[in-house]
Coordinates of C-alpha atoms and ligand atoms in Angstrom, one line a residue:
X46 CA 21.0 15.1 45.7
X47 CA 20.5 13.3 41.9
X48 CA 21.9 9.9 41.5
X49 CA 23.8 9.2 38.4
X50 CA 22.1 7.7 35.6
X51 CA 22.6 3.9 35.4
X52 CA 22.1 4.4 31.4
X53 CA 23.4 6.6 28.6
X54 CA 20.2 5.8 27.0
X55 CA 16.9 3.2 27.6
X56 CA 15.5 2.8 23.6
X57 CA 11.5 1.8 23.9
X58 CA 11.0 -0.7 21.1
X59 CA 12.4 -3.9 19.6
X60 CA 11.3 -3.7 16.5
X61 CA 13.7 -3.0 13.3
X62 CA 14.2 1.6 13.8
X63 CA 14.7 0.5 17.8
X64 CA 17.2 -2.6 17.4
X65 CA 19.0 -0.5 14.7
X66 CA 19.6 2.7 17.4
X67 CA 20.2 0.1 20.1
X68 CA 23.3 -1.3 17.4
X69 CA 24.5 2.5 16.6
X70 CA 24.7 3.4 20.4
X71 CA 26.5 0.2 21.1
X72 CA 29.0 0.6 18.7
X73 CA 29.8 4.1 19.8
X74 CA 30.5 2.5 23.0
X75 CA 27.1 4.2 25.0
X76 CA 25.9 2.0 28.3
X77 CA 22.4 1.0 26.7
X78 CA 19.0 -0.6 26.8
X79 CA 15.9 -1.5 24.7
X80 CA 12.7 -2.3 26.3
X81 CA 10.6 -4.0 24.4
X82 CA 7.2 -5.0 25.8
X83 CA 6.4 -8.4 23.5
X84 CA 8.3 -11.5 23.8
X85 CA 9.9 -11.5 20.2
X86 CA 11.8 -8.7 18.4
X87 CA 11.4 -7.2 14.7
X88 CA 7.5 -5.8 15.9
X89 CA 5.4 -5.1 12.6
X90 CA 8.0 -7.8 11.2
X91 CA 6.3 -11.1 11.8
X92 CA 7.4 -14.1 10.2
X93 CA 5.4 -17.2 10.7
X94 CA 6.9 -20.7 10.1
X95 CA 4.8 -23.7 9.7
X96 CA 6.3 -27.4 8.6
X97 CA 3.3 -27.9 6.4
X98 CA 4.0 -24.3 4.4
X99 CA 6.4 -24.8 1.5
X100 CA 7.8 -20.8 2.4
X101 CA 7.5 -18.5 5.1
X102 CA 4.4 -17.1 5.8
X103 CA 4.7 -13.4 6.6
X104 CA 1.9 -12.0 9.0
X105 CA 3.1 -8.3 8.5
X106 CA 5.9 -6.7 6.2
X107 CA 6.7 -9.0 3.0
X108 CA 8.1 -6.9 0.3
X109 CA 11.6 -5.2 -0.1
X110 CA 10.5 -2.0 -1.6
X111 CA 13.6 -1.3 -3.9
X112 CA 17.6 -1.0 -3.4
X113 CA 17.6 1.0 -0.2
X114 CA 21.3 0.6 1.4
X115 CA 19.4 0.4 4.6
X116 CA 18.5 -3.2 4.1
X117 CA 20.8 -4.4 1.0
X118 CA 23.7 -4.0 3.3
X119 CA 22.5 -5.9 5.9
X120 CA 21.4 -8.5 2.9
X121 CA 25.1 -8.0 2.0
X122 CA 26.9 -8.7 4.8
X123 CA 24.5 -11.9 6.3
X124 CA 24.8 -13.5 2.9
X125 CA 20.9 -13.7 2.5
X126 CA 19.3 -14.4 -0.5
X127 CA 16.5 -12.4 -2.0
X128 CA 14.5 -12.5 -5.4
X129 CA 12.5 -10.1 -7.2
X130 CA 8.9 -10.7 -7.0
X131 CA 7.0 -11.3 -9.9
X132 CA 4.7 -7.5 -10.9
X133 CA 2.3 -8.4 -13.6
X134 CA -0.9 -7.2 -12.2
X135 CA -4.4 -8.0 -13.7
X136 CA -7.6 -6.1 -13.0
X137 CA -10.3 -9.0 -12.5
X138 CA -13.4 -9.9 -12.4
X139 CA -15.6 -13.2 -11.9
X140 CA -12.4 -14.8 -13.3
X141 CA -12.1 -12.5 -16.2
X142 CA -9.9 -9.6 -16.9
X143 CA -10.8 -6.4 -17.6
X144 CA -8.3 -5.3 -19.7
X145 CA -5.0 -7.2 -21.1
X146 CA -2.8 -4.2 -20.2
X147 CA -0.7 -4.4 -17.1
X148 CA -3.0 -2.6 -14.9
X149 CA 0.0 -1.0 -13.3
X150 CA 0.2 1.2 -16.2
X151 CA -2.8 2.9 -15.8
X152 CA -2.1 3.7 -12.2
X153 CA 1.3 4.9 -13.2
X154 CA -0.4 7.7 -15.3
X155 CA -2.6 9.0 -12.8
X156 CA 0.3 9.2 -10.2
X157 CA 2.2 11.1 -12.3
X158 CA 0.0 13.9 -12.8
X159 CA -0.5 13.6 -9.3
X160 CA 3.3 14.6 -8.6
X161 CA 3.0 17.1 -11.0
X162 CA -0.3 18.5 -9.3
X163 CA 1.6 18.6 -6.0
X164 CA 4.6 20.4 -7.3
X165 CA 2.3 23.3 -8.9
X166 CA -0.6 24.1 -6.0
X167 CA -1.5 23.4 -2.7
X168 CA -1.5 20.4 -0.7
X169 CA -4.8 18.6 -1.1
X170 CA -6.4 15.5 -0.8
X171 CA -5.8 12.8 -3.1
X172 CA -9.6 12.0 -4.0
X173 CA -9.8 16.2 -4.4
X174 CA -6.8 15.3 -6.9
X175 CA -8.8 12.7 -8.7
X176 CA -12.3 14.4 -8.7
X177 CA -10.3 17.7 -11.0
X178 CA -8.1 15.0 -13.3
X179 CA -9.1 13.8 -16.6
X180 CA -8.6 10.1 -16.4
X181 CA -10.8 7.7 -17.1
X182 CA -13.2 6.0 -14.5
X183 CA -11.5 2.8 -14.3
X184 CA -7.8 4.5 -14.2
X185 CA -9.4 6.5 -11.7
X186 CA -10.6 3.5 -9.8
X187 CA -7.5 1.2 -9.6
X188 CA -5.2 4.4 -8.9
X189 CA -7.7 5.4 -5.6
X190 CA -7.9 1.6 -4.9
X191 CA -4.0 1.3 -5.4
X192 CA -3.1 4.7 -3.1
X193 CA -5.2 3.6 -0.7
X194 CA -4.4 -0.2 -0.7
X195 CA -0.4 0.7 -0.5
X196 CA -0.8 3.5 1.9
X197 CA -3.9 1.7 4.3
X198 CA -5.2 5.4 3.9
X199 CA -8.5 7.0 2.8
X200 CA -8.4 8.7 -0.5
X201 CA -10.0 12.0 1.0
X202 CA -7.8 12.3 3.8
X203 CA -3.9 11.5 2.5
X204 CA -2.2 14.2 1.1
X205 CA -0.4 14.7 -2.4
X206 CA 2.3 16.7 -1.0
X207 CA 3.5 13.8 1.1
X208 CA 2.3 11.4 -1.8
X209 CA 4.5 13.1 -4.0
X210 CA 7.4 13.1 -1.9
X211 CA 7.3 9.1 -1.2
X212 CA 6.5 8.2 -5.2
X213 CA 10.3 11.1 -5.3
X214 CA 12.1 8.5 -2.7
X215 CA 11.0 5.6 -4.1
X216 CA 12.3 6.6 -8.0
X217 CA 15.7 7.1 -6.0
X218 CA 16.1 3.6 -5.0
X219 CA 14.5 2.1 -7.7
X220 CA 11.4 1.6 -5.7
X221 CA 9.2 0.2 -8.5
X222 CA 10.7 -3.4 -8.1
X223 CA 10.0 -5.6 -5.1
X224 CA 12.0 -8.3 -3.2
X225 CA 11.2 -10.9 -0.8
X226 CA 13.6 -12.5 1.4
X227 CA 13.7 -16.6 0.7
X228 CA 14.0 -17.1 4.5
X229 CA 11.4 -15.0 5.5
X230 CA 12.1 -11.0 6.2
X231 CA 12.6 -11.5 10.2
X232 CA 16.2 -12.8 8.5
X233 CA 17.0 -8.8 8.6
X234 CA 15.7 -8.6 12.0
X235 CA 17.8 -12.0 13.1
X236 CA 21.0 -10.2 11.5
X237 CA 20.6 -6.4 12.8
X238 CA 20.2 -7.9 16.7
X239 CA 23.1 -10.1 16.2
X240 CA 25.5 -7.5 15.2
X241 CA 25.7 -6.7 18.9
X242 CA 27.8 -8.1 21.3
X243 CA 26.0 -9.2 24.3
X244 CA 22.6 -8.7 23.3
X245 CA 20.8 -10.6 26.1
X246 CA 22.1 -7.7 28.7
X247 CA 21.2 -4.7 26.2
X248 CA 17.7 -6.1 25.3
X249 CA 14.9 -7.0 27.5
X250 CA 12.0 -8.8 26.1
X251 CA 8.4 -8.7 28.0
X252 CA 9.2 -5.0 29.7
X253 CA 6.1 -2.8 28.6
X254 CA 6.9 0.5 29.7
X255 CA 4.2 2.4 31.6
X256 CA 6.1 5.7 32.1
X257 CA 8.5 7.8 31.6
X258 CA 9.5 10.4 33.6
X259 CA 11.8 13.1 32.2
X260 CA 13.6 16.5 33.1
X261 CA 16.6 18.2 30.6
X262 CA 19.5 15.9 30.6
X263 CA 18.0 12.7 32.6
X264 CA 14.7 10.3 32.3
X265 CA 13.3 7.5 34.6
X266 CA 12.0 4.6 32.8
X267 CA 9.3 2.7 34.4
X268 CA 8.1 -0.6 32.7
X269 CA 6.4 -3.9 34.0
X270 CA 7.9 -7.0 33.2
X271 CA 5.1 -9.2 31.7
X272 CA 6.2 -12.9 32.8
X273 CA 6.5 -11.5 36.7
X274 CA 3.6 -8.5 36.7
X275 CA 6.6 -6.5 38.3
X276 CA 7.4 -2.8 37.8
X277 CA 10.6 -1.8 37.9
X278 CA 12.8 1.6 36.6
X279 CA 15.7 2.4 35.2
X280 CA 17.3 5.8 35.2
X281 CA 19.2 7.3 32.1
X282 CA 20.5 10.0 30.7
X283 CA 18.4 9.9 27.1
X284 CA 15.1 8.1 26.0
X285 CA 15.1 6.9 22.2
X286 CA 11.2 6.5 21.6
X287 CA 10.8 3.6 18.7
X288 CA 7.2 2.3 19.3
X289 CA 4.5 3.6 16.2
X290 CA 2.8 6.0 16.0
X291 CA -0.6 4.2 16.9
X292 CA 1.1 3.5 20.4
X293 CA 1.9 7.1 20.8
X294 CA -2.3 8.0 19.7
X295 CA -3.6 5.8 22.3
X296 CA -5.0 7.4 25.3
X297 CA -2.6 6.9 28.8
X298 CA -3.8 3.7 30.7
X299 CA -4.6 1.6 27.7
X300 CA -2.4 -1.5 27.4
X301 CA 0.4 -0.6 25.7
X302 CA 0.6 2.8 26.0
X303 CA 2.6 5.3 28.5
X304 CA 2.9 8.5 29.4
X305 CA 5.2 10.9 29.6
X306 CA 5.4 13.0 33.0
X307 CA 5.9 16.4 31.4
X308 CA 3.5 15.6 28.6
X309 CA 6.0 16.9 25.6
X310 CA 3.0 18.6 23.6
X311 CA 4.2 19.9 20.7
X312 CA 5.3 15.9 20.1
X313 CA 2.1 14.8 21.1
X314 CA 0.1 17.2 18.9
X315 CA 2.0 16.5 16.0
X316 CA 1.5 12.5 16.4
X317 CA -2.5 13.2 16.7
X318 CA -2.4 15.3 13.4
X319 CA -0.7 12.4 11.5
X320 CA -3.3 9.0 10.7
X321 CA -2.0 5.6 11.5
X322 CA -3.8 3.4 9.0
X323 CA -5.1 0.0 9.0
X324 CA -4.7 -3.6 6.8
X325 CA -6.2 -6.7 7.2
X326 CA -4.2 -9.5 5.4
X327 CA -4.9 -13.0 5.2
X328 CA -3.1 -15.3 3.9
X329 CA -4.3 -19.0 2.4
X330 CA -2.9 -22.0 1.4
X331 CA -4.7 -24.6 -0.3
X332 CA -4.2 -28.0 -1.6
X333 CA -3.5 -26.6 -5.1
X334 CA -3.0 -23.3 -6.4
X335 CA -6.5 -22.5 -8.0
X336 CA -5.8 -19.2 -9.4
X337 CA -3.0 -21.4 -11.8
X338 CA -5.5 -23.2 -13.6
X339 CA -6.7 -19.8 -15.1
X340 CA -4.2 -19.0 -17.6
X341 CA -4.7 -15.4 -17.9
X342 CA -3.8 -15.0 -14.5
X343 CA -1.2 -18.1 -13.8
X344 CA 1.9 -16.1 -13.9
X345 CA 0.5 -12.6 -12.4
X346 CA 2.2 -11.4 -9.4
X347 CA -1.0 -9.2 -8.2
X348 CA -4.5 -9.7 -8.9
X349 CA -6.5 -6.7 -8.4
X350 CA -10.3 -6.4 -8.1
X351 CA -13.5 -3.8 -7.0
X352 CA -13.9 -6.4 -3.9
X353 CA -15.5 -4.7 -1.0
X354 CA -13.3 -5.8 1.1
X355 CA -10.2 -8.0 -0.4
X356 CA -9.6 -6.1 -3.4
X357 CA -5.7 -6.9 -3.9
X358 CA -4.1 -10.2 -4.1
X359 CA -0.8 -11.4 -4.9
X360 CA 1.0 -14.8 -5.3
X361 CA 4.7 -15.9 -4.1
X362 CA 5.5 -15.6 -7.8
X363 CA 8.1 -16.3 -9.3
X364 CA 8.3 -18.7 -6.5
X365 CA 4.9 -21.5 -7.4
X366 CA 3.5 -22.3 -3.7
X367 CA -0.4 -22.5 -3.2
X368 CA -0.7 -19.7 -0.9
X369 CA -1.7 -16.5 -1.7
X370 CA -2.3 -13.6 0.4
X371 CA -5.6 -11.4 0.7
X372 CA -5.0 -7.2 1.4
X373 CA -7.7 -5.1 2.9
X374 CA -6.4 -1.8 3.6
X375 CA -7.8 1.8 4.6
X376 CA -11.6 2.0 4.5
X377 CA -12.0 -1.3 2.7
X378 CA -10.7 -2.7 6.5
X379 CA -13.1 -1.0 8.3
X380 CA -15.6 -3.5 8.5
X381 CA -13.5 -6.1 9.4
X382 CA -11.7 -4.2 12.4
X383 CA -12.9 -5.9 15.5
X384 CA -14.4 -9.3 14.0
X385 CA -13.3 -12.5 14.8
X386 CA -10.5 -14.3 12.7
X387 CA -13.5 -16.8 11.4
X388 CA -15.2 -13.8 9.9
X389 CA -12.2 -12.1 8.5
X390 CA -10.9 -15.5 7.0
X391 CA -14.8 -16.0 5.4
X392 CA -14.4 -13.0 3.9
X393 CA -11.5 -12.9 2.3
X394 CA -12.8 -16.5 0.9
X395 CA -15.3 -15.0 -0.6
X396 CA -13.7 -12.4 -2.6
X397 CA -11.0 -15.1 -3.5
X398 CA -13.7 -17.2 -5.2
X399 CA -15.4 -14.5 -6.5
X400 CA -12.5 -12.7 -8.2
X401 CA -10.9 -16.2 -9.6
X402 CA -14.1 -17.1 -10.7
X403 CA -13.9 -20.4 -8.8
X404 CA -17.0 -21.5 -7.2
X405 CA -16.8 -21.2 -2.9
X406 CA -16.9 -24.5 -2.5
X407 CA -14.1 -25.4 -4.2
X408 CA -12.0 -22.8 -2.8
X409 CA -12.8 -23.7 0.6
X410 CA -13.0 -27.5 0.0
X411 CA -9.0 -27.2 -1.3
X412 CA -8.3 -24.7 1.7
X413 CA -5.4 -26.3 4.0
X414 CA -4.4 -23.3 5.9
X415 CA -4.7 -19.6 6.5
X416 CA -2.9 -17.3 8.5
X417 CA -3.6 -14.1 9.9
X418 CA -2.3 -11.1 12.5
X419 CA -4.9 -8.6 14.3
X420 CA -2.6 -5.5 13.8
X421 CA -5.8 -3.1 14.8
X422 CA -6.0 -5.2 17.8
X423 CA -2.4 -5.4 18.6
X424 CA -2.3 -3.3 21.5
X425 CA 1.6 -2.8 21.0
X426 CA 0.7 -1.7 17.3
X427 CA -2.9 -0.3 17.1
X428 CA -2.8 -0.6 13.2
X429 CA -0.5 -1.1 10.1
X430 CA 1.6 2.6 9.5
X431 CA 1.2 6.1 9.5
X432 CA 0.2 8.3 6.7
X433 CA 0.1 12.4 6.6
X434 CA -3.4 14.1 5.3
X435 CA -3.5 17.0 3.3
X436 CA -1.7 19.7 5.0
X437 CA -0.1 18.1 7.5
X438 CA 3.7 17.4 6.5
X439 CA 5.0 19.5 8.5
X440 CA 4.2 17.3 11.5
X441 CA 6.3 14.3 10.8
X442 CA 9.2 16.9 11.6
X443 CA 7.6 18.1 14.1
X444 CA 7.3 14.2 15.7
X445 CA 11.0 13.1 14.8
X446 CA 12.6 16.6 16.4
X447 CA 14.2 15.6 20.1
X448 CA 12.8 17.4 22.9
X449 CA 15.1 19.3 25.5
X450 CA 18.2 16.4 24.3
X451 CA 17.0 14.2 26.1
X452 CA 13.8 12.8 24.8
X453 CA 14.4 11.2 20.9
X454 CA 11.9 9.6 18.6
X455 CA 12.6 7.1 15.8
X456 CA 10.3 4.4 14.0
X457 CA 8.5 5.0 10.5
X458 CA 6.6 7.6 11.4
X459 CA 9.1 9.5 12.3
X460 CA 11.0 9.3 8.9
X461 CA 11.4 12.6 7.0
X462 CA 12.8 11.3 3.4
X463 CA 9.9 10.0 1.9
X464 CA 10.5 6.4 3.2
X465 CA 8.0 6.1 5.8
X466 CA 5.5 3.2 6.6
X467 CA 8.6 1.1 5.2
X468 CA 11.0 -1.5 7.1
X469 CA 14.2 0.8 5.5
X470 CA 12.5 4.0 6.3
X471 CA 11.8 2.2 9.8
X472 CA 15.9 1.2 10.2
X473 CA 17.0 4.9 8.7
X474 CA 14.9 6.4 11.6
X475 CA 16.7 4.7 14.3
X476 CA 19.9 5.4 13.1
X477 CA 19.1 8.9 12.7
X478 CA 17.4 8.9 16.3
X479 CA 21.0 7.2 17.8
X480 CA 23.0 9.7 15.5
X481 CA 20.9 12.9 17.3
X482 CA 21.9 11.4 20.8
X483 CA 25.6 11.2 19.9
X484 CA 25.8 14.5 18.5
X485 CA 23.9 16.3 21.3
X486 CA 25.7 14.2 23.8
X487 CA 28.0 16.3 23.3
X488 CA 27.5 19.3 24.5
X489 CA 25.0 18.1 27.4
X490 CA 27.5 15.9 29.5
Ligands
FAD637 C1 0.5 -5.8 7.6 C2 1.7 -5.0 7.3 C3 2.4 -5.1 6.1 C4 3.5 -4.4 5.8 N1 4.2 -4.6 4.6 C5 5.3 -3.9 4.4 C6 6.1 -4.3 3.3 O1 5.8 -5.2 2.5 N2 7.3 -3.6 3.2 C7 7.8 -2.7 4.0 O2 8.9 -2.1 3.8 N3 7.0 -2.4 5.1 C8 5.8 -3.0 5.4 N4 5.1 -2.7 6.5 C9 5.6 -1.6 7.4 C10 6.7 -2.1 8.2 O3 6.4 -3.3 8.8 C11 7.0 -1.0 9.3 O4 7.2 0.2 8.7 C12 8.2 -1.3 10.2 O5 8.3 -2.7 10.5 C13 8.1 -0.5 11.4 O6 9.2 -0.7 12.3 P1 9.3 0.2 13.6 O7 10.5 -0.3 14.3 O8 9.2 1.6 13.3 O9 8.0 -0.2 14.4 P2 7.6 -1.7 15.0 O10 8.1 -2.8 14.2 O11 6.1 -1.6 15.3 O12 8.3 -1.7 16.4 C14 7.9 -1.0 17.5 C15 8.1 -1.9 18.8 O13 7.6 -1.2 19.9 C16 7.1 -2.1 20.8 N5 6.3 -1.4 21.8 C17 5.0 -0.8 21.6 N6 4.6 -0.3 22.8 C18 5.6 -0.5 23.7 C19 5.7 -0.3 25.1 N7 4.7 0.4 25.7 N8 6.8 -0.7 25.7 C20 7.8 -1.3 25.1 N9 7.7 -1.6 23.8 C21 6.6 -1.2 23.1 C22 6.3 -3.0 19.9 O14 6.0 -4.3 20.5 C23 7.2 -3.2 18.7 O15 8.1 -4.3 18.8 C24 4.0 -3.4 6.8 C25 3.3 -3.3 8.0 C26 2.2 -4.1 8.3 C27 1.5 -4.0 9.6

């Protein structure tokens, strides 16, 4: 005999694509739960406040990447306010620039071709791209520093093709212009979990699931409860998967991950063929903001510099605070993955002082504060967001496709528009994931 399902649907993940299938579900009226293994919501969205900060300090996504409806609607309707962040970037060093133009520009070129490139022939890598195209050595430079700073992927592994089709997406919503939220960006998260009437029954926080069990048309859920150490199950009738795609890489038994009991392979395969990249970001604040006594710099959004390993920079512009934040991202991280905060924090010190030109001392005698979030070693993360290498596009398809309607996956790996390794293209994903269930609901019940 099989016992009815207790749930329409258990959704694994709390973070912004999970919370937004957990609203869609509700509203269609669906019997629903989200399991989410940490003891805070909005995942990779991690807003840190301290008293002494003059603004929120975020610890993981900080930028609105352009007008997607996705976010400006719930902007909209929660009355939040957002401002456009200041783009000016200069290309430094030891305090000076290297050129006066907006350095922007000259990565602009190179990406262009490289659209065009992906359009005419196959799907390659992007330092293949670069090693054929004419540009010069320091366009070259900044746009391989730039694709693999924004992407936290290495130059000879991420693909034009899916390049291409993200630089497409992002033109469509005016991508090119950046926004921060005044209160901090877990303000989206705060307003998508709220839009649902009786929340604390249709989200549990501290529930790490372990398992799932599956068969056409009905799933058993097993997840440990973190406060009490005790397992427990829940039976429904479909499984929305939202946790990324570094979760789904990691090998059954590790914390955080789970397994599926059958092992749906073609899901599976597809998730190992896609990269989950990695960033390191610091963020300082200092008695006074150093880089403002430099006038050629003072009212630059983004620094950028050859640094080993903190290349990219960027103030709260047009906001003045003395806090700046520090990027290290794709194979500039990979000597800081696995050190201790102290280390990462010295570095990222260093290249501040050498970049501004200001000598070490100084920088860390005026140093109040910094802030910083082990994503790599985040066992319910395992990195920053996904990437596709050359020839592998296909898979995201492959990974957001529903297995036997009952198994669904959402998150931003899973988004197939061009948007992914983005809080919209995170939110789009869920709703699309909730949207599958109710359509193949159906015709399966
Ligand atoms: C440092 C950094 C900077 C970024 N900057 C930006 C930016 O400026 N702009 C932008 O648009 N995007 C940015 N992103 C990307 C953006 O944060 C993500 O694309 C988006 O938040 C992903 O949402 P998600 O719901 O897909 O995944 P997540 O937010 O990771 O949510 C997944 C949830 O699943 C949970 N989970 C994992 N394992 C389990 C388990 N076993 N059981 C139960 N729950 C589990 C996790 O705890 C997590 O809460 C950044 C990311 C990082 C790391």
């Amino acid at each position: 005999m099989t016992r009815r399902a207790d749930l329409d649907a258990v959704i694994i993940g709390g973070g912004v694509a999970g919370i937004a299938a957990l609203r869609e579900l509700d509203r269609a009226g669906w019997k629903v739960l989200c399991l989410e293994a940490r003891d805070r919501v909005g995942g990779r969205i991690l807003t840190i406040r301290d008293p002494l900060s003059p603004i929120p300090i975020e610890l993981g996504a900080e930028f609105i990447h352009g007008r997607s409806p996705e976010i400006w609607d719930v902007i909209k309707s929660a009355k939040l306010t957002a401002y456009e962040c200041a783009d000016r970037a200069v290309y430094l060093k030891n305090g000076e620039p290297k050129a006066l133009r907006d350095a922007w520009e000259q990565v602009d070129y190179v990406m262009t071709d490289m659209q065009k490139a992906a359009e005419r022939g196959k799907d390659r890598s992007f330092a293949e791209f670069l090693k054929r195209s004419k540009h010069s050595g320091n366009a070259k430079r900044l746009a391989a520093s730039y694709v693999e700073g924004f992407n936290a992927a290495r130059q000879e592994v991420i693909g034009i093709r899916s390049l291409a089709q993200d630089a497409r997406a992002s033109d469509e919503i005016d991508g090119d212009r950046s926004f921060r939220i005044l209160n901090g960006y877990e303000a989206i998260v705060i307003q998508l979990a709220n839009g649902i009437i009786g929340l604390d029954s249709k989200l549990r926080l501290n529930s790490a699931v372990e398992k799932i069990e599956w068969q056409r048309g009905s799933a058993t859920v097993h997840f440990r409860e973190a406060l009490t150490g005790q397992g427990e199950s829940v039976r429904t009738r479909a499984v929305i998967v939202a946790v990324p795609l570094g979760v789904l890489q990691t090998s059954p038994g590790a914390v955080g991950s789970f397994q599926f009991d059958p092992e749906p392979s073609d899901t599976l395969e597809a998730a190992r063929s896609l990269r989950f990249g990695q960033v390191m970001r610091v963020a300082l604040r200092f008695r006074e903001a150093i880089w403002e006594t430099n006038k050629d710099i003072s009212d630059a959004g983004f620094l950028l510099s050859d640094e080993p390993r903190f290349p990219t920079w960027w103030t709260p512009l047009p906001v003045r605070a003395p806090i700046i934040t520090g990027w290290s991202a794709g194979p500039r991280a990979d000597e800081l993955l696995g050190q201790p905060r102290s280390f990462v924090i010295a570095q990222a010190l260093g290249a501040l002082a050498s970049i501004t030109g200001c000598p070490r001392a100084r920088v860390d005698s005026l140093l109040e504060g910094a802030y910083f979030h082990d994503w790599h070693g985040d066992a319910f993360a395992q990195g920053a967001y996904s990437y596709v290498p050359a020839g592998a596009l296909a898979a995201r398809k492959k990974l957001a496709e529903p297995v036997c309607e009952t198994l669904y996956f959402a998150g931003e790996a899973t988004d197939l528009n061009g948007h992914s390794a983005t809080v919209h293209g995170a939110i789009a994903s869920g709703k699309r994931a909730a949207r599958e269930c109710i359509a193949s609901a159906g015709c399966t019940i």
